[in-house]
Coordinates of C-alpha atoms (C1' of nucleotides) in Angstrom, one line a residue:
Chain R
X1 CA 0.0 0.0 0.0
X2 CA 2.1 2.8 -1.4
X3 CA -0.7 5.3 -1.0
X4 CA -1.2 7.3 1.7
X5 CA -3.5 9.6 3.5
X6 CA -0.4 12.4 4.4
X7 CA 0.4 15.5 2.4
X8 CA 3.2 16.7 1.6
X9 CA 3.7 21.2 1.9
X10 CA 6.1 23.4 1.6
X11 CA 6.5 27.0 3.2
X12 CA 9.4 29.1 3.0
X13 CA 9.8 32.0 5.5
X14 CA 10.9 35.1 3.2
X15 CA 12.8 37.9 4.9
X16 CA 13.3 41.3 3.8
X17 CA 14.8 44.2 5.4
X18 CA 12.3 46.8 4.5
X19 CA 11.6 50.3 5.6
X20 CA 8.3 51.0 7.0
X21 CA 6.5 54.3 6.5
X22 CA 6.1 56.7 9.8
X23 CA 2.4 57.4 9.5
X24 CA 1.8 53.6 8.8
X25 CA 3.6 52.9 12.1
X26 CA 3.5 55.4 14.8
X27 CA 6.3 56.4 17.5
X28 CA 9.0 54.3 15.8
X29 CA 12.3 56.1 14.5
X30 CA 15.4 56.5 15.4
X31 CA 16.9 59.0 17.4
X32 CA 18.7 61.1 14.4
X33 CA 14.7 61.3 13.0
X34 CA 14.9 58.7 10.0
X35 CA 13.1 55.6 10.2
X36 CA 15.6 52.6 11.2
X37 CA 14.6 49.8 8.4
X38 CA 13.1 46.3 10.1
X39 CA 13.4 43.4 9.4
X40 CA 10.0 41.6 7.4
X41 CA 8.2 38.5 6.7
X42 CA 6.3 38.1 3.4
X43 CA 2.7 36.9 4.7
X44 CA -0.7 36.3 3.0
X45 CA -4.4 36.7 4.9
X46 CA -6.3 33.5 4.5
X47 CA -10.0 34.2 2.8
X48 CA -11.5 30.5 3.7
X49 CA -12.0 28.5 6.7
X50 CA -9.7 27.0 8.9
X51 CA -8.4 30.0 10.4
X52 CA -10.0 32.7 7.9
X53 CA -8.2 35.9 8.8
X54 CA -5.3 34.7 9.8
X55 CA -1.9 35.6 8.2
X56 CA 0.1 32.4 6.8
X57 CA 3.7 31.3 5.4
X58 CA 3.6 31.4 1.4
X59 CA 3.8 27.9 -0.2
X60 CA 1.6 24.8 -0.8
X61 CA 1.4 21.7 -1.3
X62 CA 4.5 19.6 -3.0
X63 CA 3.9 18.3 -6.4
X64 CA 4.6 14.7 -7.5
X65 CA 8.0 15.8 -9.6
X66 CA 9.4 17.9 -7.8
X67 CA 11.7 18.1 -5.4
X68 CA 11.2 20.5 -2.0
X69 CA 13.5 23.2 -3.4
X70 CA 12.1 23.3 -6.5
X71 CA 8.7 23.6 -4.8
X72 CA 9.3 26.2 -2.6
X73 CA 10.9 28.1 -5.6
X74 CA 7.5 27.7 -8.1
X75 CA 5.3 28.4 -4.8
X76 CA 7.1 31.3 -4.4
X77 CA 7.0 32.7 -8.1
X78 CA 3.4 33.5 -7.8
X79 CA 4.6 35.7 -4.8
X80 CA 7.9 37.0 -5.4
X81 CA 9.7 37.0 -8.4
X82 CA 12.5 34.2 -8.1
X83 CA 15.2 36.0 -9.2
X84 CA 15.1 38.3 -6.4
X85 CA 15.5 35.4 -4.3
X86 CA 19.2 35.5 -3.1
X87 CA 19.0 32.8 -0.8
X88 CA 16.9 29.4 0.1
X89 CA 17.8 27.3 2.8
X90 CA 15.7 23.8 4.7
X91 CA 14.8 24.5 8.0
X92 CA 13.2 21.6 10.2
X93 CA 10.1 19.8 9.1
X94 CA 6.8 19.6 11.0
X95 CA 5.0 16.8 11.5
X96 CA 2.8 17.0 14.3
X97 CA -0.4 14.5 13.1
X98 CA -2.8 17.1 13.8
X99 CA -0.5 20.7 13.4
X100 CA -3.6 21.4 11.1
X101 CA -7.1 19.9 10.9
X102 CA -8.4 17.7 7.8
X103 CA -5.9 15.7 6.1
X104 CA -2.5 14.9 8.2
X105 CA 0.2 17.7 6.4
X106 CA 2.9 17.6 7.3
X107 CA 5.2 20.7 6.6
X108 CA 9.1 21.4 5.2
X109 CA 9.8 24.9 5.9
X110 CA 12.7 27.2 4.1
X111 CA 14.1 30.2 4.7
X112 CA 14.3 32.7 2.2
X113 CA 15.6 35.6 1.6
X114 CA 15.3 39.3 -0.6
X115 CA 17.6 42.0 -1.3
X116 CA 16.9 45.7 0.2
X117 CA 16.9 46.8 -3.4
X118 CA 14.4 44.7 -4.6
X119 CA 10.1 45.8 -4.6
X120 CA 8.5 43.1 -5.8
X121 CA 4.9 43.5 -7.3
X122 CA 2.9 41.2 -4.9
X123 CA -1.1 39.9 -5.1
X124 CA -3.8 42.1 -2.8
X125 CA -3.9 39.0 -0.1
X126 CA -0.1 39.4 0.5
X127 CA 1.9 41.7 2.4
X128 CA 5.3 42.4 4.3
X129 CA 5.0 42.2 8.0
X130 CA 7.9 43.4 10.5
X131 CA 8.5 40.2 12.6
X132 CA 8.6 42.5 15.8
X133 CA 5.0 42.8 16.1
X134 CA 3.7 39.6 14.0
X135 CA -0.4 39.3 13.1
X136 CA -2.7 36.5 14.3
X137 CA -0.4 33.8 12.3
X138 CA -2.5 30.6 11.3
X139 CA -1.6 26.7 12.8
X140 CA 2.1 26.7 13.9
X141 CA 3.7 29.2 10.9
X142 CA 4.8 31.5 13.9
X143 CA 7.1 29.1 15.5
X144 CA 8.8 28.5 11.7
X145 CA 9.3 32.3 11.8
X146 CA 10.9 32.4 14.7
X147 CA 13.0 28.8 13.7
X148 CA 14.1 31.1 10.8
X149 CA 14.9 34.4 12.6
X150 CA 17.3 32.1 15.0
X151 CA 18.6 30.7 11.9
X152 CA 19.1 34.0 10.3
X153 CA 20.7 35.4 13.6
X154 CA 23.1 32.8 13.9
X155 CA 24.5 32.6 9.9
X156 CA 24.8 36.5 10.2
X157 CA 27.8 35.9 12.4
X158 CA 29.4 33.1 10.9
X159 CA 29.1 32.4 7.5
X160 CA 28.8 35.5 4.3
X161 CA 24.3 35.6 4.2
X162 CA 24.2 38.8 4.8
X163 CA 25.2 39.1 0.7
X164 CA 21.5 37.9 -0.1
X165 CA 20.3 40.7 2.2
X166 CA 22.3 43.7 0.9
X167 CA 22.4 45.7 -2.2
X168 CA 24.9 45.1 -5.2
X169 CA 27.3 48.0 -3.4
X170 CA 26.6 49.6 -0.4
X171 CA 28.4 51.9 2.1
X172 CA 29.4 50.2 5.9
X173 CA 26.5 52.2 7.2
X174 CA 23.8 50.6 5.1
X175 CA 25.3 47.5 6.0
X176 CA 25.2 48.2 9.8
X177 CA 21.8 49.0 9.2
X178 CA 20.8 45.7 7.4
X179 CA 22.3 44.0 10.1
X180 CA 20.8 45.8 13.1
X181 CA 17.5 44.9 11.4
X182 CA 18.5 41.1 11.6
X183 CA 19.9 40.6 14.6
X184 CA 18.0 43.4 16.6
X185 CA 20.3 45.1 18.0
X186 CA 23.2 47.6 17.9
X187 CA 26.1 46.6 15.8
X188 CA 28.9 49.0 15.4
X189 CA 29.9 49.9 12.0
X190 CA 34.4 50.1 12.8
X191 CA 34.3 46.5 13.7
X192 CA 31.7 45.2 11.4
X193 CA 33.9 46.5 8.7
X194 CA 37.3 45.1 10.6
X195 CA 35.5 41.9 11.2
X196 CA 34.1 41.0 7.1
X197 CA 37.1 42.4 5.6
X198 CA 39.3 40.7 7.7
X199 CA 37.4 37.6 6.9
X200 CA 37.3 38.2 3.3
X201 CA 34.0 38.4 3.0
X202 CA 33.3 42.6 2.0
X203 CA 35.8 44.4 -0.1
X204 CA 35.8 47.8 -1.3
X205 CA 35.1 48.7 -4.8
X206 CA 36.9 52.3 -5.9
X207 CA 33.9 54.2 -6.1
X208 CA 32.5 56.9 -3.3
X209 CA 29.1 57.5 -2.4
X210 CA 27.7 60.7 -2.3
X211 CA 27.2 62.5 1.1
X212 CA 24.1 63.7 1.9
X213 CA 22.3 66.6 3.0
X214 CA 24.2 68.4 6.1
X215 CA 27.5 66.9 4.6
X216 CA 29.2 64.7 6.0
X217 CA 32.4 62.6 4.7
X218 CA 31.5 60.7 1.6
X219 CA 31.5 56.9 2.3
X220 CA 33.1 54.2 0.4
X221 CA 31.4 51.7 -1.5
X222 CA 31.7 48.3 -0.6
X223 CA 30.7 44.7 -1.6
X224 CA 30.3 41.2 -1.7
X225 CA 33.2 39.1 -2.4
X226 CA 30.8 35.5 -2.9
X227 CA 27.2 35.5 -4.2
X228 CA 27.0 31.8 -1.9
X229 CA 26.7 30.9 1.1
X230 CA 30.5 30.5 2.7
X231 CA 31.5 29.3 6.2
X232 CA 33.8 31.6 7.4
X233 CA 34.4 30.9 10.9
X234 CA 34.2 27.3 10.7
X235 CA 35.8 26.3 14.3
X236 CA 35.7 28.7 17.0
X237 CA 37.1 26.1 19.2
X238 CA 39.2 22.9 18.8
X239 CA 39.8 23.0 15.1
X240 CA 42.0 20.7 13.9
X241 CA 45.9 21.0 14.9
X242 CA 48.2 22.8 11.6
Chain S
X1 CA -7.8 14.8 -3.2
X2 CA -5.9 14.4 -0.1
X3 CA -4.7 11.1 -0.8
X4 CA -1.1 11.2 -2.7
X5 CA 1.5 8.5 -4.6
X6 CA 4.1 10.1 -2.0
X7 CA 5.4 7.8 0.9
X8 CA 7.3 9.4 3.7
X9 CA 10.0 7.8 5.8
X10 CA 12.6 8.3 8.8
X11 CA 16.3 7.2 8.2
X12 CA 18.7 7.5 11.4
X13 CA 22.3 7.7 11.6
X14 CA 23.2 6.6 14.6
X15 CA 26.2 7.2 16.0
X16 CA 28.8 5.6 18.8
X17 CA 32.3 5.7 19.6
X18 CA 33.7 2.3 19.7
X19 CA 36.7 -0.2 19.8
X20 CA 37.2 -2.9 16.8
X21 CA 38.7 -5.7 17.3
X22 CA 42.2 -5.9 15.7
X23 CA 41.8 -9.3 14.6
X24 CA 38.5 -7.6 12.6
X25 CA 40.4 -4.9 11.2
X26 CA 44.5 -5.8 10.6
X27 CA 46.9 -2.8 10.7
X28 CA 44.9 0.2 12.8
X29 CA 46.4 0.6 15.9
X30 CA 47.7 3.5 17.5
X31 CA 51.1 4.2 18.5
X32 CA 51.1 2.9 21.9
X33 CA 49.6 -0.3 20.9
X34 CA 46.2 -0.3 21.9
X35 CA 43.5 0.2 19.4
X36 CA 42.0 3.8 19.2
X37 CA 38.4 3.7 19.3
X38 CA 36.5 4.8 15.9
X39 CA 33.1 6.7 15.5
X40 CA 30.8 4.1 14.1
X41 CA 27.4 3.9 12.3
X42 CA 25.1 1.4 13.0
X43 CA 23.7 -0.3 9.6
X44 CA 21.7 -3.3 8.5
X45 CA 21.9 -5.0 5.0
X46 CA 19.3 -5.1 2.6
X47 CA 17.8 -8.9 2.4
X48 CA 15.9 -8.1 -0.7
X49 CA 16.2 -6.2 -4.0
X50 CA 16.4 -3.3 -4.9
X51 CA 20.2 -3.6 -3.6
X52 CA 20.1 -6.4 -1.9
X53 CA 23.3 -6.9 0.2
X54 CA 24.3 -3.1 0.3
X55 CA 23.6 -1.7 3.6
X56 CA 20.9 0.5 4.6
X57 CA 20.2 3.2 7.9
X58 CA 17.9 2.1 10.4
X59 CA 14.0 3.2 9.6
X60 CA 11.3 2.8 7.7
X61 CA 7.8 4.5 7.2
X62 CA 6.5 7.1 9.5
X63 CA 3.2 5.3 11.0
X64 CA -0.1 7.9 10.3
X65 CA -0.7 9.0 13.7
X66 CA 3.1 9.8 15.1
X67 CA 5.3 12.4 14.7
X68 CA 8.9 12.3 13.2
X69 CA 10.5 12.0 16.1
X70 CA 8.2 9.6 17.9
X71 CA 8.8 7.4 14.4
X72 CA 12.6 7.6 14.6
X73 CA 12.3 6.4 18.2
X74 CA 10.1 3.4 17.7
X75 CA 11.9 2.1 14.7
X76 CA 15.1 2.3 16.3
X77 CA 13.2 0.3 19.6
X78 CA 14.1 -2.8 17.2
X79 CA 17.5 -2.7 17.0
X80 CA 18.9 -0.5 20.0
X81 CA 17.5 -0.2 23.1
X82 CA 15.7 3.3 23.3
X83 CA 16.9 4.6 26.5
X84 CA 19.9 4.2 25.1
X85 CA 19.3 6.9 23.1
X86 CA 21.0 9.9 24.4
X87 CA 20.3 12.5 22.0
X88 CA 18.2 12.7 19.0
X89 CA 18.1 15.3 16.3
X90 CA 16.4 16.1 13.2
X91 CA 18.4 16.5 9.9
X92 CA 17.4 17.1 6.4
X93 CA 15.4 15.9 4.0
X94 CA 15.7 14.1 1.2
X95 CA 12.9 14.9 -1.5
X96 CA 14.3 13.7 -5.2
X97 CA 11.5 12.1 -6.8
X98 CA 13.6 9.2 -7.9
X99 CA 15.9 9.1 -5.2
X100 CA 14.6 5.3 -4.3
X101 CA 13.0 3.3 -7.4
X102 CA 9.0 2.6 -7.0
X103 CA 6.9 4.7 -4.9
X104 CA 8.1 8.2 -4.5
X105 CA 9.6 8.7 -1.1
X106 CA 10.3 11.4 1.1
X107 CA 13.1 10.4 3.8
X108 CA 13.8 12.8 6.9
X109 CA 16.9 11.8 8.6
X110 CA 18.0 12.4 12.2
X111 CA 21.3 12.0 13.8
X112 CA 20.7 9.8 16.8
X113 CA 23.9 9.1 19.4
X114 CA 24.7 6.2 22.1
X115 CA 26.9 6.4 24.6
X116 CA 30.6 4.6 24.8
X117 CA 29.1 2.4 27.9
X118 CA 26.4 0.6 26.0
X119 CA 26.6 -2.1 24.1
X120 CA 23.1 -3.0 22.9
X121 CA 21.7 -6.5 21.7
X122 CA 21.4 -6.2 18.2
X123 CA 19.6 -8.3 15.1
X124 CA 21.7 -10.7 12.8
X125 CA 21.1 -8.4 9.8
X126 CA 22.6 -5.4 11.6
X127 CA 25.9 -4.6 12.8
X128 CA 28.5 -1.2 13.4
X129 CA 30.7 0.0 10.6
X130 CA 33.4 2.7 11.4
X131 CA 32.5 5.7 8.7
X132 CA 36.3 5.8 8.0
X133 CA 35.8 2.2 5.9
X134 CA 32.1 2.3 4.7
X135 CA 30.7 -0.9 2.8
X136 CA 28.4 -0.3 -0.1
X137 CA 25.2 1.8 0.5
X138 CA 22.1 1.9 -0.6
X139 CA 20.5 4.0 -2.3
X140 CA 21.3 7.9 -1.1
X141 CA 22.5 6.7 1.9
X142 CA 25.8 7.6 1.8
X143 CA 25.7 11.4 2.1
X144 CA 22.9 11.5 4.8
X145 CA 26.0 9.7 7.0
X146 CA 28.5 12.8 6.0
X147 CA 25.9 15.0 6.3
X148 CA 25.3 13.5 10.0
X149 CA 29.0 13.3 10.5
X150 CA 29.5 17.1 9.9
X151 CA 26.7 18.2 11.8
X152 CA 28.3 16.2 14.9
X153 CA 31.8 17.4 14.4
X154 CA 30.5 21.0 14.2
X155 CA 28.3 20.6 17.1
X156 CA 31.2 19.5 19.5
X157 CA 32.6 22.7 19.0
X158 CA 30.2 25.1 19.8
X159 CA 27.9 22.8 22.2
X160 CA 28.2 20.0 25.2
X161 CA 26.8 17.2 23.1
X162 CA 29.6 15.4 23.6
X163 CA 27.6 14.3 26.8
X164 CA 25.4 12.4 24.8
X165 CA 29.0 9.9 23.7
X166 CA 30.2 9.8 27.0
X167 CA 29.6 7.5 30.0
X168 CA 28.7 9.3 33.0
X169 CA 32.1 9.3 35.0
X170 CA 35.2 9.2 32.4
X171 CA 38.9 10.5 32.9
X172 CA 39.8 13.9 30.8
X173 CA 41.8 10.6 28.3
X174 CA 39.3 9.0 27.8
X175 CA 37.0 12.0 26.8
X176 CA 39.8 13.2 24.2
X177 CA 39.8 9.9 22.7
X178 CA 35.9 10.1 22.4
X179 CA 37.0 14.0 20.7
X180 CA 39.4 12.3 18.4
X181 CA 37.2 9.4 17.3
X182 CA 34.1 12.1 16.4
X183 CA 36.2 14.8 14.8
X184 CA 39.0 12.5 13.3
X185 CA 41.8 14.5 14.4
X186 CA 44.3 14.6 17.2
X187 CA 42.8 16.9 20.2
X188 CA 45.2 18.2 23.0
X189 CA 43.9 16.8 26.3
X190 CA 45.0 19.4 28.3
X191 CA 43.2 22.6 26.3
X192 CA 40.0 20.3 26.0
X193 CA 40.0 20.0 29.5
X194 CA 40.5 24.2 29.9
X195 CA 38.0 24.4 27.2
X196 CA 34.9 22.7 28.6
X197 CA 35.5 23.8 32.4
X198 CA 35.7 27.5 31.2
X199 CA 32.1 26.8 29.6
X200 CA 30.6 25.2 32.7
X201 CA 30.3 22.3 30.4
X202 CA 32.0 19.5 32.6
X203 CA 33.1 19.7 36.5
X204 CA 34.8 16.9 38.2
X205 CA 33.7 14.4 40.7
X206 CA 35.3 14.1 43.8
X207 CA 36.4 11.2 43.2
X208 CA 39.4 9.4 41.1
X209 CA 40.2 6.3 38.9
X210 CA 42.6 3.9 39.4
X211 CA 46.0 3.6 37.4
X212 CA 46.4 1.3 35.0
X213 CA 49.1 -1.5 34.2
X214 CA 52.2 0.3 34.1
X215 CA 51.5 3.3 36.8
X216 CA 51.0 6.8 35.9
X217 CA 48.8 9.4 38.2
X218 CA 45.4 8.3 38.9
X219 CA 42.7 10.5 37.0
X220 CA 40.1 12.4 38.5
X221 CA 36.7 11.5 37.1
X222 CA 34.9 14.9 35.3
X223 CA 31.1 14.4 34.3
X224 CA 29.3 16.6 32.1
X225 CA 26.8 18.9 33.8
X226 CA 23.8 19.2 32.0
X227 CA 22.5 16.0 30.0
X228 CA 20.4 18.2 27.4
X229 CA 21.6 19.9 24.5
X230 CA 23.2 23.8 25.4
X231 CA 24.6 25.9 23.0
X232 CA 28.3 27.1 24.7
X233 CA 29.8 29.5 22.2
X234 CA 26.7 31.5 20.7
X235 CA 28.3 34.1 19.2
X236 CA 31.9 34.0 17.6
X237 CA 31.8 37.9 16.8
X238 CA 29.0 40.2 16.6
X239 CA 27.6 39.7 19.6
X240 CA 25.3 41.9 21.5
X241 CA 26.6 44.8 23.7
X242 CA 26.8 44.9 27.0
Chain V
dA1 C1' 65.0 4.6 40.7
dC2 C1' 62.5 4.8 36.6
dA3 C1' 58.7 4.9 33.4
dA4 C1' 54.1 6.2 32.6
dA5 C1' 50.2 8.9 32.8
dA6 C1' 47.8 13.1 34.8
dG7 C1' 47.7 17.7 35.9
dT8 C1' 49.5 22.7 36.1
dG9 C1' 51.8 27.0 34.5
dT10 C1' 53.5 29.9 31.0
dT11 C1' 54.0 32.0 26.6
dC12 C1' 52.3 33.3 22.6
dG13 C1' 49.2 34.6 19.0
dT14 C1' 44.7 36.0 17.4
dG15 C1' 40.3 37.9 17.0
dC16 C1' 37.0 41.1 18.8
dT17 C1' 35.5 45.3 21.4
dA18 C1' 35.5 49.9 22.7
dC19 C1' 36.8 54.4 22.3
dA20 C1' 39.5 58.2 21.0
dC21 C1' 41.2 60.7 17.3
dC22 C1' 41.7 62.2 12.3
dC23 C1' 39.5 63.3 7.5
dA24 C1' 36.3 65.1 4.1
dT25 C1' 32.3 67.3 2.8
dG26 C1' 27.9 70.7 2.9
dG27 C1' 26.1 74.6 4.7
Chain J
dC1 C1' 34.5 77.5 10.4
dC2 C1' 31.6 74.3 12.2
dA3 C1' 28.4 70.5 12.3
dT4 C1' 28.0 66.0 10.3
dG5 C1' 29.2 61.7 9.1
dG6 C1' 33.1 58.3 7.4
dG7 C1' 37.5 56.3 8.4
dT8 C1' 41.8 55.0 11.2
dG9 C1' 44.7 53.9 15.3
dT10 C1' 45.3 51.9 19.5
dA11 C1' 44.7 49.7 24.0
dG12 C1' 42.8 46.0 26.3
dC13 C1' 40.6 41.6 26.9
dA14 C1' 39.3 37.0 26.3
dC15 C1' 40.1 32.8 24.3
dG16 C1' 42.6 29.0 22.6
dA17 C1' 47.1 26.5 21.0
dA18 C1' 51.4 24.7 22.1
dC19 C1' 54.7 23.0 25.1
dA20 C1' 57.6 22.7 29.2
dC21 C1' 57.3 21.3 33.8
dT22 C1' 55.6 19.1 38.1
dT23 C1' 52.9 15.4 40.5
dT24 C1' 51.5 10.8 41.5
dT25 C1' 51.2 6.3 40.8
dG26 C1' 53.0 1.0 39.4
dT27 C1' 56.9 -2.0 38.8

DNA sequence: ACAAAAGTGTTCGTGCTACACCCATGG
DNA sequence: CCATGGGTGTAGCACGAACACTTTTGT
């Protein structure tokens, strides 16, 4: 008896670091007046029963050639246009017999992840959510989120992701800023520059960026070295001997 | 149409830190005569086609009304003893449509570990294999093993799940030969030791072991402190401020 | 006494943080 | 010339590697 009475769906946590407008979010800016850019999850407002209202993780069910990346990626087409996706990553699976009522589902979640630069054009049921103050989420897709914001948290500080976050070029201070957003608290810019260079991970292309208004030094523009996921801080402790 | 062609199963690579025979295995001794204990796998070979003979990971198909982990437990009820089961962790999952031939089959794998101290009553068809010298493997069997073996060799550096190899007394020796076995590389005894004390990871007994044939300076006998997973060494750099 | 094994102390290098100080631009 | 923001220098700390040295046992 091959058949079965489980399904088989994919959802993929999609993270952004966005900037959310003042009057759509009251009392939240920074000190120096601008609005510090969050960081947001890609959500869409169920219309039917279970759980109508309720905000869930973008994907669906697996089809019968496909494989779960491949899923995730055609799920998320309809969403987000796949080439903006810099980054997609298995998180854990869950398989809880009854994490959602009706047929037993159980559920492969990925993390994904979108440039700053990047607006995609997305359908009236979907929208970007900061994950500091998350909607009513449907079933379990708020424990994923938070799966995938650990996740996210701990690559940032040892391995190159934060490429799949950031722009093509970008000075040290939007950098700081896409990271703060991540992790959630302050980084400083001096030795988050010290710390990827030395690592290999940023370098500095020639060009200068413009300073803005009220001067100001202009800034350097920096970039990527990799466009892949790279380890690069592989053993913090008992690595092997030279 | 909830039902689907799609079968779903667990796979576990179980691990333990063992001694081989030398007769069994001519030629692998360590320097001072005795054998060094290997990390070993615990596999069963496949009675009947597809690849009959090669050998297989423990599992098979996750029952309708249990979870993953749950599954991985039972199944492995046959052929180790479960509370010998010190730790238990999910992996990733393997999703190509034609990754096994027949029925389309979804495999989640999970990195299971035993302690040195047990030696479990185990079936005919199954037996341990050091991952240094693997025999033939079915199917895509192969690579969940390295993947398992690279998740535990990073884990050992950044977390105390080395409790889940270890007896519950053992001599700082006999922990870095349980270090060496797992990683596969020669670990300095006395920094291991500095190491895991300085993380509140291990503390010692009171107490002390005998010398062995030959003299030498009775050991004190360490244990490890907490007997659940603990992450140790968080953050490598960007850590939060004070 | 001597060998063997365990434990301790010391030196060294490295990687990260924090903070002070210098540089370049717009007004 | 001054406010603003970017960049550099430096001191200090915490951690881990390597290795020499001392301690305690058995023969």
């Amino acid at each position: 008896m091959p058949d079965s009475n489980t399904a088989h769906e994919v959802l993929t946590v999609v993270f952004q670091v966005r900037h959310f407008d003042e009057h759509e979010r009251a009392g939240r800016r920074s000190d120096a007046g601008h609005s510090a850019p969050e960081l947001a999850v890609l959500l869409w407002q169920r219309a039917l029963d279970p759980q109508r209202g309720a905000w869930s993780l973008p994907g669906g069910a697996l089809g019968p050639t496909e494989d779960l990346t491949t899923s995730a990626r055609r799920q998320l087409a309809e969403k987000v246009d796949v080439r903006e996706l810099h980054h997609l990553e298995q998180l854990s699976v869950f398989s809880d017999p009854v994490r959602v009522p009706g047929t037993r589902t159980i559920a492969s979640t990925y993390l994904g992840l979108v440039p700053v630069t990047s607006d995609p054009r997305i359908p009236d049921d979907t929208a970007w959510h900061p994950v500091a103050e998350l909607p009513d989420m449907a079933f379990d897709h708020r424990v994923m989120i938070e799966h995938a914001r650990a996740r996210l948290a701990a690559k940032l500080s040892y391995t190159n992701i934060a490429f799949a976050l950031a722009p093509d070029g970008f000075t040290m201070s939007e950098l700081r800023d896409i990271y703060c957003a991540a992790l959630g608290y302050q980084v400083d810019t001096t030795n988050l520059q010290r710390v990827l260079t030395r690592r290999g991970v940023i370098g500095s292309t020639g060009e200068t960026a413009r300073s803005g208004p009220g001067g100001g030094r202009p800034a350097a523009v920096h970039r990527f070295i990799d466009h892949a996921l790279r380890v690069t801080d592989e053993f913090a402790a008992l690595r092997p001997p030279n």
